[in-house]
Amino acid sequence: MESRVSKAVATFEEGYNCCQSVFSTYADLFGMDRETALKLSCSMGAGVGRMREVCGTVSAMALLAGLKTGNTDPQNQAAKTANYELVRKLADAFKEEQGAIVCREILGIRGREKSAAPSIRTKEYYKTRPCSRTVACASRIIETLLLPELFGGEAVGGMGTG
């Protein structure tokens, strides 16, 4: 499989939010169509509804981990644990590279945004925000830690720059 890092970044730079950009790029590998993926992940953008909590790219990784290892039996503690361990592994890798998993910490802002309205996307917006880099980071982590087992343990081709 070819790397999709560049596709995820391009999706973000088209105007989709961070979670949508990452989640929709890989959801088809788990049998989900793009429209459903975009709808499902929309609310998690900008740190969940622009509250600047957990970064949307981290939420996307967690959602994809759920598609891979999600548990459907409430009594299966081992399956729940395995999923949570995978989510922590993904989040830890992200935090190691980005320094945080919380949107406002990554952006260097304090507290919740007053408005739920998303920022207008301009060339200047993309120059001043680290979000394209966080989308790329999460995508690389997905391709390194989440996807290889889907492809017989082989690493995704073209890793790194997308």
Short mmCIF file of C-alpha atoms in Angstrom, two decimals:
data_model
loop_
_atom_site.label_atom_id
_atom_site.label_comp_id
_atom_site.label_asym_id
_atom_site.label_seq_id
_atom_site.Cartn_x
_atom_site.Cartn_y
_atom_site.Cartn_z
CA MET A 1 0.00 0.00 0.00
CA GLU A 2 1.25 3.47 -0.84
CA SER A 3 1.50 6.04 1.90
CA ARG A 4 -1.49 8.35 2.27
CA VAL A 5 0.17 11.02 4.41
CA SER A 6 0.10 13.59 1.60
CA LYS A 7 -3.54 12.79 0.90
CA ALA A 8 -4.47 13.45 4.54
CA VAL A 9 -2.63 16.78 4.54
CA ALA A 10 -4.23 17.77 1.22
CA THR A 11 -7.65 16.91 2.63
CA PHE A 12 -6.98 19.23 5.59
CA GLU A 13 -5.77 21.97 3.29
CA GLU A 14 -8.98 21.63 1.23
CA GLY A 15 -10.86 22.84 4.32
CA TYR A 16 -11.83 19.66 6.20
CA ASN A 17 -11.02 19.60 9.89
CA CYS A 18 -8.08 17.73 11.37
CA CYS A 19 -10.05 14.67 12.48
CA GLN A 20 -11.93 14.37 9.20
CA SER A 21 -8.71 14.67 7.25
CA VAL A 22 -7.00 11.79 9.01
CA PHE A 23 -10.01 9.54 9.60
CA SER A 24 -11.47 9.78 6.09
CA THR A 25 -8.08 9.08 4.53
CA TYR A 26 -7.93 5.60 6.09
CA ALA A 27 -11.55 4.64 6.85
CA ASP A 28 -11.97 2.87 3.50
CA LEU A 29 -9.39 0.31 4.63
CA PHE A 30 -11.95 -0.75 7.23
CA GLY A 31 -14.90 -0.83 4.83
CA MET A 32 -16.30 2.65 5.49
CA ASP A 33 -17.27 5.02 2.68
CA ARG A 34 -15.85 8.55 2.58
CA GLU A 35 -19.13 10.37 3.24
CA THR A 36 -19.84 8.33 6.36
CA ALA A 37 -16.25 8.80 7.52
CA LEU A 38 -16.47 12.57 7.07
CA LYS A 39 -19.78 12.77 8.95
CA LEU A 40 -18.66 10.51 11.79
CA SER A 41 -15.41 12.38 12.38
CA CYS A 42 -16.70 15.94 11.88
CA SER A 43 -17.58 16.60 15.52
CA MET A 44 -14.12 15.67 16.78
CA GLY A 45 -12.33 18.47 14.91
CA ALA A 46 -10.54 21.35 16.65
CA GLY A 47 -10.28 19.40 19.86
CA VAL A 48 -13.90 18.17 19.91
CA GLY A 49 -16.32 20.78 18.62
CA ARG A 50 -13.65 23.51 18.70
CA MET A 51 -13.34 23.23 22.48
CA ARG A 52 -9.58 22.69 22.03
CA GLU A 53 -9.48 19.49 24.05
CA VAL A 54 -7.93 16.27 22.61
CA CYS A 55 -6.46 17.03 19.17
CA GLY A 56 -8.73 15.87 16.38
CA THR A 57 -5.91 13.89 14.80
CA VAL A 58 -5.54 11.90 18.02
CA SER A 59 -9.30 11.34 18.03
CA ALA A 60 -9.01 10.09 14.43
CA MET A 61 -6.34 7.61 15.47
CA ALA A 62 -8.57 6.40 18.30
CA LEU A 63 -11.54 6.02 15.96
CA LEU A 64 -9.44 4.03 13.50
CA ALA A 65 -8.12 1.88 16.35
CA GLY A 66 -11.75 1.18 17.22
CA LEU A 67 -12.43 0.04 13.67
CA LYS A 68 -9.42 -2.27 13.91
CA THR A 69 -9.70 -3.64 17.45
CA GLY A 70 -12.98 -2.27 18.79
CA ASN A 71 -14.88 -4.46 21.17
CA THR A 72 -18.54 -5.37 20.73
CA ASP A 73 -18.89 -7.64 23.76
CA PRO A 74 -19.27 -5.65 27.00
CA GLN A 75 -18.06 -8.65 29.00
CA ASN A 76 -14.81 -9.05 27.06
CA GLN A 77 -12.36 -7.21 29.30
CA ALA A 78 -9.33 -8.50 27.38
CA ALA A 79 -10.64 -6.97 24.14
CA LYS A 80 -11.35 -3.65 25.84
CA THR A 81 -7.88 -3.64 27.33
CA ALA A 82 -6.25 -4.47 23.99
CA ASN A 83 -8.08 -1.59 22.31
CA TYR A 84 -7.20 0.88 25.06
CA GLU A 85 -3.56 -0.24 24.92
CA LEU A 86 -3.50 0.41 21.17
CA VAL A 87 -5.05 3.86 21.61
CA ARG A 88 -2.47 4.71 24.28
CA LYS A 89 0.36 3.50 22.05
CA LEU A 90 -0.85 5.74 19.22
CA ALA A 91 -1.37 8.74 21.52
CA ASP A 92 2.02 8.25 23.19
CA ALA A 93 3.76 8.20 19.80
CA PHE A 94 1.95 11.42 18.84
CA LYS A 95 2.81 13.10 22.14
CA GLU A 96 6.45 12.10 21.78
CA GLU A 97 6.64 13.93 18.46
CA GLN A 98 4.25 16.84 19.09
CA GLY A 99 4.79 17.40 22.83
CA ALA A 100 1.09 17.12 23.69
CA ILE A 101 -2.19 15.53 22.62
CA VAL A 102 -4.36 18.47 23.68
CA CYS A 103 -5.27 20.87 20.88
CA ARG A 104 -4.87 24.10 22.84
CA GLU A 105 -1.44 23.03 24.12
CA ILE A 106 -0.31 22.25 20.57
CA LEU A 107 -1.67 25.61 19.37
CA GLY A 108 -0.32 27.52 22.37
CA ILE A 109 -3.70 28.99 23.32
CA ARG A 110 -5.46 29.13 26.66
CA GLY A 111 -8.82 27.59 27.30
CA ARG A 112 -11.81 26.97 25.16
CA GLU A 113 -12.61 29.08 22.11
CA LYS A 114 -15.53 31.45 22.76
CA SER A 115 -17.02 30.75 19.36
CA ALA A 116 -17.79 27.38 17.84
CA ALA A 117 -17.35 28.90 14.38
CA PRO A 118 -14.27 27.53 12.64
CA SER A 119 -11.48 29.84 11.58
CA ILE A 120 -11.57 31.08 8.01
CA ARG A 121 -9.05 29.10 5.99
CA THR A 122 -6.58 31.32 4.19
CA LYS A 123 -2.97 30.92 3.08
CA GLU A 124 -1.97 32.80 6.23
CA TYR A 125 -4.00 30.40 8.38
CA TYR A 126 -2.07 27.43 7.01
CA LYS A 127 1.27 29.23 7.47
CA THR A 128 0.63 30.03 11.15
CA ARG A 129 -1.00 26.78 12.31
CA PRO A 130 0.79 23.52 13.06
CA CYS A 131 -2.28 21.53 12.02
CA SER A 132 -0.97 20.32 8.66
CA ARG A 133 2.03 18.94 10.54
CA THR A 134 -0.14 17.24 13.15
CA VAL A 135 -2.24 15.67 10.38
CA ALA A 136 0.97 14.35 8.79
CA CYS A 137 2.27 13.13 12.14
CA ALA A 138 -0.91 11.21 12.98
CA SER A 139 -0.98 9.74 9.48
CA ARG A 140 2.60 8.49 9.76
CA ILE A 141 1.79 6.93 13.13
CA ILE A 142 -1.26 5.20 11.68
CA GLU A 143 0.82 3.84 8.83
CA THR A 144 3.56 2.68 11.19
CA LEU A 145 1.64 1.34 14.18
CA LEU A 146 -1.92 0.61 13.05
CA LEU A 147 -1.90 -0.49 9.43
CA PRO A 148 0.99 -2.95 8.97
CA GLU A 149 -0.98 -5.86 10.43
CA LEU A 150 -3.69 -5.26 7.82
CA PHE A 151 -1.09 -5.84 5.12
CA GLY A 152 0.65 -8.93 6.42
CA GLY A 153 2.98 -7.06 8.76
CA GLU A 154 4.59 -5.06 5.97
CA ALA A 155 5.22 -1.38 6.44
CA VAL A 156 3.24 1.02 4.31
CA GLY A 157 5.25 2.05 1.25
CA GLY A 158 6.69 5.53 0.94
CA MET A 159 6.52 6.22 4.68
CA GLY A 160 7.71 9.52 6.01
CA THR A 161 6.78 12.28 3.65
CA GLY A 162 3.74 10.78 2.03
#
